[in-house]
PDB file of C-alpha atoms in Angstrom:
ATOM      1  CA  MET A   1     181.650  88.861  71.772  1.00  0.00           C
ATOM      2  CA  ASP A   2     182.039  90.623  68.252  1.00  0.00           C
ATOM      3  CA  ARG A   3     180.049  93.334  66.984  1.00  0.00           C
ATOM      4  CA  GLN A   4     178.002  91.163  64.753  1.00  0.00           C
ATOM      5  CA  GLN A   5     176.882  89.113  67.176  1.00  0.00           C
ATOM      6  CA  ARG A   6     175.976  92.158  69.419  1.00  0.00           C
ATOM      7  CA  HIS A   7     174.104  93.264  66.436  1.00  0.00           C
ATOM      8  CA  ASN A   8     172.351  90.100  66.134  1.00  0.00           C
ATOM      9  CA  LEU A   9     170.902  89.919  69.961  1.00  0.00           C
ATOM     10  CA  LYS A  10     169.904  93.522  69.897  1.00  0.00           C
ATOM     11  CA  HIS A  11     167.909  92.615  66.790  1.00  0.00           C
ATOM     12  CA  ASP A  12     166.398  89.290  67.961  1.00  0.00           C
ATOM     13  CA  LYS A  13     165.399  91.114  71.612  1.00  0.00           C
ATOM     14  CA  PHE A  14     163.911  93.759  69.646  1.00  0.00           C
ATOM     15  CA  VAL A  15     161.853  91.108  67.111  1.00  0.00           C
ATOM     16  CA  ASP A  16     160.747  89.385  70.494  1.00  0.00           C
ATOM     17  CA  GLU A  17     159.807  92.578  71.879  1.00  0.00           C
ATOM     18  CA  ILE A  18     157.795  93.400  68.953  1.00  0.00           C
ATOM     19  CA  GLY A  19     156.098  90.574  68.716  1.00  0.00           C
ATOM     20  CA  VAL A  20     155.222  90.663  72.442  1.00  0.00           C
ATOM     21  CA  LEU A  21     153.368  93.973  71.981  1.00  0.00           C
ATOM     22  CA  SER A  22     152.286  92.593  68.960  1.00  0.00           C
ATOM     23  CA  SER A  23     150.121  89.880  70.288  1.00  0.00           C
ATOM     24  CA  LYS A  24     148.962  92.438  73.676  1.00  0.00           C
ATOM     25  CA  ALA A  25     147.596  94.408  70.887  1.00  0.00           C
ATOM     26  CA  ARG A  26     145.834  91.868  69.221  1.00  0.00           C
ATOM     27  CA  ASP A  27     144.274  90.692  72.490  1.00  0.00           C
ATOM     28  CA  ASN A  28     143.352  94.247  73.510  1.00  0.00           C
ATOM     29  CA  GLN A  29     141.731  94.511  70.295  1.00  0.00           C
ATOM     30  CA  ARG A  30     139.913  91.243  70.661  1.00  0.00           C
ATOM     31  CA  MET A  31     138.563  92.778  74.317  1.00  0.00           C
ATOM     32  CA  LEU A  32     137.945  96.128  72.965  1.00  0.00           C
ATOM     33  CA  LEU A  33     135.832  94.355  70.028  1.00  0.00           C
ATOM     34  CA  ILE A  34     133.995  92.230  72.572  1.00  0.00           C
ATOM     35  CA  LEU A  35     133.464  95.041  74.967  1.00  0.00           C
ATOM     36  CA  GLY A  36     131.909  97.386  72.027  1.00  0.00           C
ATOM     37  CA  GLY A  37     129.658  94.674  71.010  1.00  0.00           C
ATOM     38  CA  SER A  38     128.271  94.196  74.158  1.00  0.00           C
ATOM     39  CA  LEU A  39     127.893  98.068  75.119  1.00  0.00           C
ATOM     40  CA  LEU A  40     126.091  98.043  71.250  1.00  0.00           C
ATOM     41  CA  ALA A  41     123.751  95.120  72.222  1.00  0.00           C
ATOM     42  CA  LEU A  42     122.967  96.661  75.770  1.00  0.00           C
ATOM     43  CA  ALA A  43     122.286 100.094  73.821  1.00  0.00           C
ATOM     44  CA  LEU A  44     119.732  98.112  71.069  1.00  0.00           C
ATOM     45  CA  ILE A  45     118.104  96.430  74.326  1.00  0.00           C
ATOM     46  CA  VAL A  46     117.527  99.556  76.092  1.00  0.00           C
ATOM     47  CA  TYR A  47     116.494 101.303  72.998  1.00  0.00           C
ATOM     48  CA  GLY A  48     114.300  98.623  72.431  1.00  0.00           C
ATOM     49  CA  PHE A  49     112.728  98.367  75.455  1.00  0.00           C
ATOM     50  CA  PHE A  50     111.696 101.973  75.424  1.00  0.00           C
ATOM     51  CA  PHE A  51     110.487 102.111  72.147  1.00  0.00           C
ATOM     52  CA  TYR A  52     108.169  99.008  73.237  1.00  0.00           C
ATOM     53  CA  ARG A  53     107.009 100.759  76.108  1.00  0.00           C
ATOM     54  CA  ASN A  54     106.321 104.142  74.391  1.00  0.00           C
ATOM     55  CA  ASN A  55     104.627 102.437  71.653  1.00  0.00           C
ATOM     56  CA  ARG A  56     102.131 100.376  73.803  1.00  0.00           C
ATOM     57  CA  GLU A  57     101.440 103.489  76.193  1.00  0.00           C
ATOM     58  CA  ARG A  58     100.553 105.396  72.742  1.00  0.00           C
ATOM     59  CA  LYS A  59      98.208 102.524  71.441  1.00  0.00           C
ATOM     60  CA  ALA A  60      97.017 102.264  75.360  1.00  0.00           C
ATOM     61  CA  GLN A  61      96.191 106.151  75.392  1.00  0.00           C
ATOM     62  CA  GLU A  62      94.350 105.601  71.461  1.00  0.00           C
ATOM     63  CA  ALA A  63      92.180 102.805  72.969  1.00  0.00           C
ATOM     64  CA  LEU A  64      91.247 104.826  76.184  1.00  0.00           C
ATOM     65  CA  ALA A  65      90.517 107.724  74.227  1.00  0.00           C
ATOM     66  CA  THR A  66      88.120 106.025  71.940  1.00  0.00           C
ATOM     67  CA  ALA A  67      86.905 104.295  75.452  1.00  0.00           C
ATOM     68  CA  ILE A  68      86.345 107.820  76.954  1.00  0.00           C
ATOM     69  CA  GLU A  69      84.528 109.036  73.818  1.00  0.00           C
ATOM     70  CA  THR A  70      81.982 106.136  74.462  1.00  0.00           C
ATOM     71  CA  PHE A  71      81.305 107.053  77.838  1.00  0.00           C
ATOM     72  CA  ASP A  72      80.651 110.738  76.641  1.00  0.00           C
ATOM     73  CA  ALA A  73      78.397 109.797  73.933  1.00  0.00           C
ATOM     74  CA  PRO A  74      75.099 111.274  73.350  1.00  0.00           C
ATOM     75  CA  VAL A  75      72.024 108.989  73.846  1.00  0.00           C
ATOM     76  CA  GLY A  76      68.917 109.422  72.188  1.00  0.00           C
ATOM     77  CA  GLU A  77      67.369 110.180  68.713  1.00  0.00           C
ATOM     78  CA  ALA A  78      69.554 112.700  66.888  1.00  0.00           C
ATOM     79  CA  THR A  79      67.854 115.943  65.857  1.00  0.00           C
ATOM     80  CA  PRO A  80      69.001 116.924  61.503  1.00  0.00           C
ATOM     81  CA  GLU A  81      71.183 119.201  62.975  1.00  0.00           C
ATOM     82  CA  GLN A  82      73.291 117.071  65.310  1.00  0.00           C
ATOM     83  CA  LYS A  83      73.257 114.170  62.621  1.00  0.00           C
ATOM     84  CA  ALA A  84      75.325 116.964  60.088  1.00  0.00           C
ATOM     85  CA  THR A  85      77.880 118.056  63.317  1.00  0.00           C
ATOM     86  CA  GLN A  86      78.362 114.452  65.404  1.00  0.00           C
ATOM     87  CA  VAL A  87      81.593 112.562  64.645  1.00  0.00           C
ATOM     88  CA  GLY A  88      81.628 110.243  67.567  1.00  0.00           C
ATOM     89  CA  PRO A  89      79.194 107.271  68.591  1.00  0.00           C
ATOM     90  CA  ARG A  90      75.598 107.804  69.247  1.00  0.00           C
ATOM     91  CA  PHE A  91      73.654 105.325  71.300  1.00  0.00           C
ATOM     92  CA  LYS A  92      69.819 104.331  72.074  1.00  0.00           C
ATOM     93  CA  THR A  93      69.563 103.811  75.406  1.00  0.00           C
ATOM     94  CA  GLU A  94      72.128 104.743  78.316  1.00  0.00           C
ATOM     95  CA  ALA A  95      72.453 100.840  78.905  1.00  0.00           C
ATOM     96  CA  GLU A  96      73.522 100.265  75.704  1.00  0.00           C
ATOM     97  CA  LYS A  97      76.220 103.187  76.188  1.00  0.00           C
ATOM     98  CA  THR A  98      77.253 101.989  79.274  1.00  0.00           C
ATOM     99  CA  ALA A  99      77.784  98.353  78.383  1.00  0.00           C
ATOM    100  CA  ALA A 100      79.780  99.363  75.027  1.00  0.00           C
ATOM    101  CA  ALA A 101      82.263 101.632  77.426  1.00  0.00           C
ATOM    102  CA  ASP A 102      82.456  99.305  79.958  1.00  0.00           C
ATOM    103  CA  LYS A 103      83.679  96.444  77.399  1.00  0.00           C
ATOM    104  CA  LEU A 104      86.214  98.827  76.028  1.00  0.00           C
ATOM    105  CA  PHE A 105      87.243 100.077  79.617  1.00  0.00           C
ATOM    106  CA  LYS A 106      87.894  96.599  80.408  1.00  0.00           C
ATOM    107  CA  GLU A 107      89.961  95.861  77.037  1.00  0.00           C
ATOM    108  CA  VAL A 108      92.139  98.834  78.138  1.00  0.00           C
ATOM    109  CA  GLN A 109      92.653  96.993  81.193  1.00  0.00           C
ATOM    110  CA  SER A 110      93.268  93.831  80.039  1.00  0.00           C
ATOM    111  CA  LYS A 111      95.329  94.520  76.960  1.00  0.00           C
ATOM    112  CA  PHE A 112      97.424  97.454  78.132  1.00  0.00           C
ATOM    113  CA  SER A 113      97.795  96.707  82.310  1.00  0.00           C
ATOM    114  CA  GLY A 114     100.548  98.698  83.629  1.00  0.00           C
ATOM    115  CA  THR A 115     100.266 101.597  81.696  1.00  0.00           C
ATOM    116  CA  ASP A 116      98.713 105.079  82.532  1.00  0.00           C
ATOM    117  CA  ALA A 117      95.883 104.596  80.605  1.00  0.00           C
ATOM    118  CA  SER A 118      95.004 101.524  82.373  1.00  0.00           C
ATOM    119  CA  ASP A 119      95.185 103.204  85.703  1.00  0.00           C
ATOM    120  CA  VAL A 120      92.429 105.970  84.030  1.00  0.00           C
ATOM    121  CA  ALA A 121      90.398 103.257  82.806  1.00  0.00           C
ATOM    122  CA  ASP A 122      90.077 101.918  86.644  1.00  0.00           C
ATOM    123  CA  LEU A 123      89.033 105.465  87.273  1.00  0.00           C
ATOM    124  CA  TYR A 124      86.058 105.437  84.573  1.00  0.00           C
ATOM    125  CA  MET A 125      85.247 101.726  85.640  1.00  0.00           C
ATOM    126  CA  ALA A 126      84.847 102.840  89.167  1.00  0.00           C
ATOM    127  CA  ARG A 127      82.737 105.463  88.330  1.00  0.00           C
ATOM    128  CA  MET A 128      80.591 103.429  86.400  1.00  0.00           C
ATOM    129  CA  ALA A 129      80.334 100.534  89.042  1.00  0.00           C
ATOM    130  CA  ALA A 130      79.622 103.695  91.938  1.00  0.00           C
ATOM    131  CA  ALA A 131      76.659 104.890  89.986  1.00  0.00           C
ATOM    132  CA  ARG A 132      75.122 101.427  89.643  1.00  0.00           C
ATOM    133  CA  GLY A 133      75.732 101.260  93.496  1.00  0.00           C
ATOM    134  CA  ASP A 134      78.932  98.555  93.310  1.00  0.00           C
ATOM    135  CA  VAL A 135      80.592 100.096  96.215  1.00  0.00           C
ATOM    136  CA  LYS A 136      82.560  96.607  96.683  1.00  0.00           C
ATOM    137  CA  THR A 137      83.803  96.780  92.724  1.00  0.00           C
ATOM    138  CA  ALA A 138      83.919 100.591  92.854  1.00  0.00           C
ATOM    139  CA  ARG A 139      86.181 101.413  96.126  1.00  0.00           C
ATOM    140  CA  PRO A 140      89.333  98.718  95.060  1.00  0.00           C
ATOM    141  CA  LEU A 141      89.516 100.562  91.790  1.00  0.00           C
ATOM    142  CA  LEU A 142      89.552 104.390  93.402  1.00  0.00           C
ATOM    143  CA  GLU A 143      91.998 103.060  95.785  1.00  0.00           C
ATOM    144  CA  ASN A 144      94.538 101.759  93.283  1.00  0.00           C
ATOM    145  CA  PHE A 145      94.622 104.774  91.254  1.00  0.00           C
ATOM    146  CA  VAL A 146      95.182 106.894  94.144  1.00  0.00           C
ATOM    147  CA  LYS A 147      98.132 104.644  94.939  1.00  0.00           C
ATOM    148  CA  ALA A 148      99.210 104.360  91.435  1.00  0.00           C
ATOM    149  CA  GLN A 149      98.689 107.854  90.415  1.00  0.00           C
ATOM    150  CA  LYS A 150      99.369 110.289  93.299  1.00  0.00           C
ATOM    151  CA  ASP A 151     100.343 113.532  91.141  1.00  0.00           C
ATOM    152  CA  HIS A 152      97.919 112.631  88.362  1.00  0.00           C
ATOM    153  CA  MET A 153      95.351 115.960  87.557  1.00  0.00           C
ATOM    154  CA  LEU A 154      92.280 113.079  87.974  1.00  0.00           C
ATOM    155  CA  ALA A 155      94.243 111.975  91.960  1.00  0.00           C
ATOM    156  CA  GLY A 156      92.453 114.652  93.693  1.00  0.00           C
ATOM    157  CA  ALA A 157      88.732 113.797  92.366  1.00  0.00           C
ATOM    158  CA  ALA A 158      89.530 110.106  92.991  1.00  0.00           C
ATOM    159  CA  ARG A 159      90.474 110.835  96.479  1.00  0.00           C
ATOM    160  CA  PHE A 160      86.804 112.958  96.847  1.00  0.00           C
ATOM    161  CA  SER A 161      85.059 109.984  95.733  1.00  0.00           C
ATOM    162  CA  LEU A 162      86.817 107.641  97.635  1.00  0.00           C
ATOM    163  CA  TYR A 163      86.196 109.553 100.727  1.00  0.00           C
ATOM    164  CA  GLN A 164      82.510 110.325  99.999  1.00  0.00           C
ATOM    165  CA  MET A 165      82.340 106.542  99.217  1.00  0.00           C
ATOM    166  CA  ARG A 166      83.550 105.509 102.698  1.00  0.00           C
ATOM    167  CA  ILE A 167      81.157 108.113 104.490  1.00  0.00           C
ATOM    168  CA  ASP A 168      78.362 106.862 102.531  1.00  0.00           C
ATOM    169  CA  SER A 169      79.343 103.051 103.730  1.00  0.00           C
ATOM    170  CA  GLY A 170      79.505 103.789 107.179  1.00  0.00           C
ATOM    171  CA  GLU A 171      83.100 104.983 107.889  1.00  0.00           C
ATOM    172  CA  ALA A 172      82.118 108.462 108.576  1.00  0.00           C
ATOM    173  CA  ALA A 173      83.844 108.728 112.430  1.00  0.00           C
ATOM    174  CA  ARG A 174      87.009 107.306 110.839  1.00  0.00           C
ATOM    175  CA  VAL A 175      86.873 109.665 107.695  1.00  0.00           C
ATOM    176  CA  ALA A 176      86.292 112.592 109.526  1.00  0.00           C
ATOM    177  CA  VAL A 177      89.593 112.257 111.772  1.00  0.00           C
ATOM    178  CA  GLU A 178      91.782 111.311 108.502  1.00  0.00           C
ATOM    179  CA  LEU A 179      90.112 114.577 107.019  1.00  0.00           C
ATOM    180  CA  ASN A 180      91.028 117.214 110.281  1.00  0.00           C
ATOM    181  CA  ALA A 181      94.465 115.567 110.055  1.00  0.00           C
ATOM    182  CA  GLY A 182      94.597 116.511 106.667  1.00  0.00           C
ATOM    183  CA  LEU A 183      93.181 119.917 107.199  1.00  0.00           C
ATOM    184  CA  ALA A 184      96.293 120.181 109.531  1.00  0.00           C
ATOM    185  CA  LYS A 185      99.035 119.533 106.841  1.00  0.00           C
ATOM    186  CA  PRO A 186     100.524 122.317 105.018  1.00  0.00           C
ATOM    187  CA  GLY A 187     100.011 120.730 101.788  1.00  0.00           C
ATOM    188  CA  PRO A 188      96.478 118.760 101.720  1.00  0.00           C
ATOM    189  CA  ALA A 189      95.658 116.315  99.509  1.00  0.00           C
ATOM    190  CA  LEU A 190      92.948 118.251  98.638  1.00  0.00           C
ATOM    191  CA  PRO A 191      91.953 121.643  98.529  1.00  0.00           C
ATOM    192  CA  GLY A 192      90.593 122.967 101.549  1.00  0.00           C
ATOM    193  CA  ASP A 193      87.140 123.735 100.889  1.00  0.00           C
ATOM    194  CA  SER A 194      86.776 120.040  99.451  1.00  0.00           C
ATOM    195  CA  LEU A 195      88.177 118.675 102.606  1.00  0.00           C
ATOM    196  CA  LEU A 196      85.771 121.232 104.655  1.00  0.00           C
ATOM    197  CA  GLY A 197      83.146 119.806 102.557  1.00  0.00           C
ATOM    198  CA  LEU A 198      83.919 116.204 103.309  1.00  0.00           C
ATOM    199  CA  VAL A 199      84.291 116.858 107.286  1.00  0.00           C
ATOM    200  CA  ALA A 200      80.548 118.795 107.067  1.00  0.00           C
ATOM    201  CA  SER A 201      79.473 115.280 105.234  1.00  0.00           C
ATOM    202  CA  ALA A 202      81.399 112.826 107.650  1.00  0.00           C
ATOM    203  CA  TYR A 203      79.726 114.918 110.641  1.00  0.00           C
TER     204      TYR A 203
END
């Protein structure tokens, strides 16, 4: 084999190797593009999910604020001084105010279920139900709030109301046992004086 043939063979081998490497690079490039596109799509989905959830929670909190403002609204004819400074709604009767607040809290529950605002709406609905003596409606709402919002700043008040409701419903003996067990724990669910007051009420 002369020098020219050897040169041609080496040249052909070199060309083949370059072709193989080029083909691998194209395959890897396609794979990288697909992988990059998939990661970008996933990032957009995650961002969209969090944006949707945050936007929904914001709207829910706004609706809840309107409902609470209605719940706390004054009742009766306003004096000239009150008219001059009043910003929110005002109602002629307590029944009219309660009906308006009830409607708004139910809208928060139906439109924004699963949000923190919806859980707080449950608490207000329970309070209104308890005020009219409807324990059957109030109790599950309180239980759901305590279960869903253990660390919420209103959880203690909900627990207290639930214990008091159970005492008034004839479960005093069972509640007393639970409360005494709670007092023995290092981190009770309610402040000590609240627990003692409930224990006294139970007995």
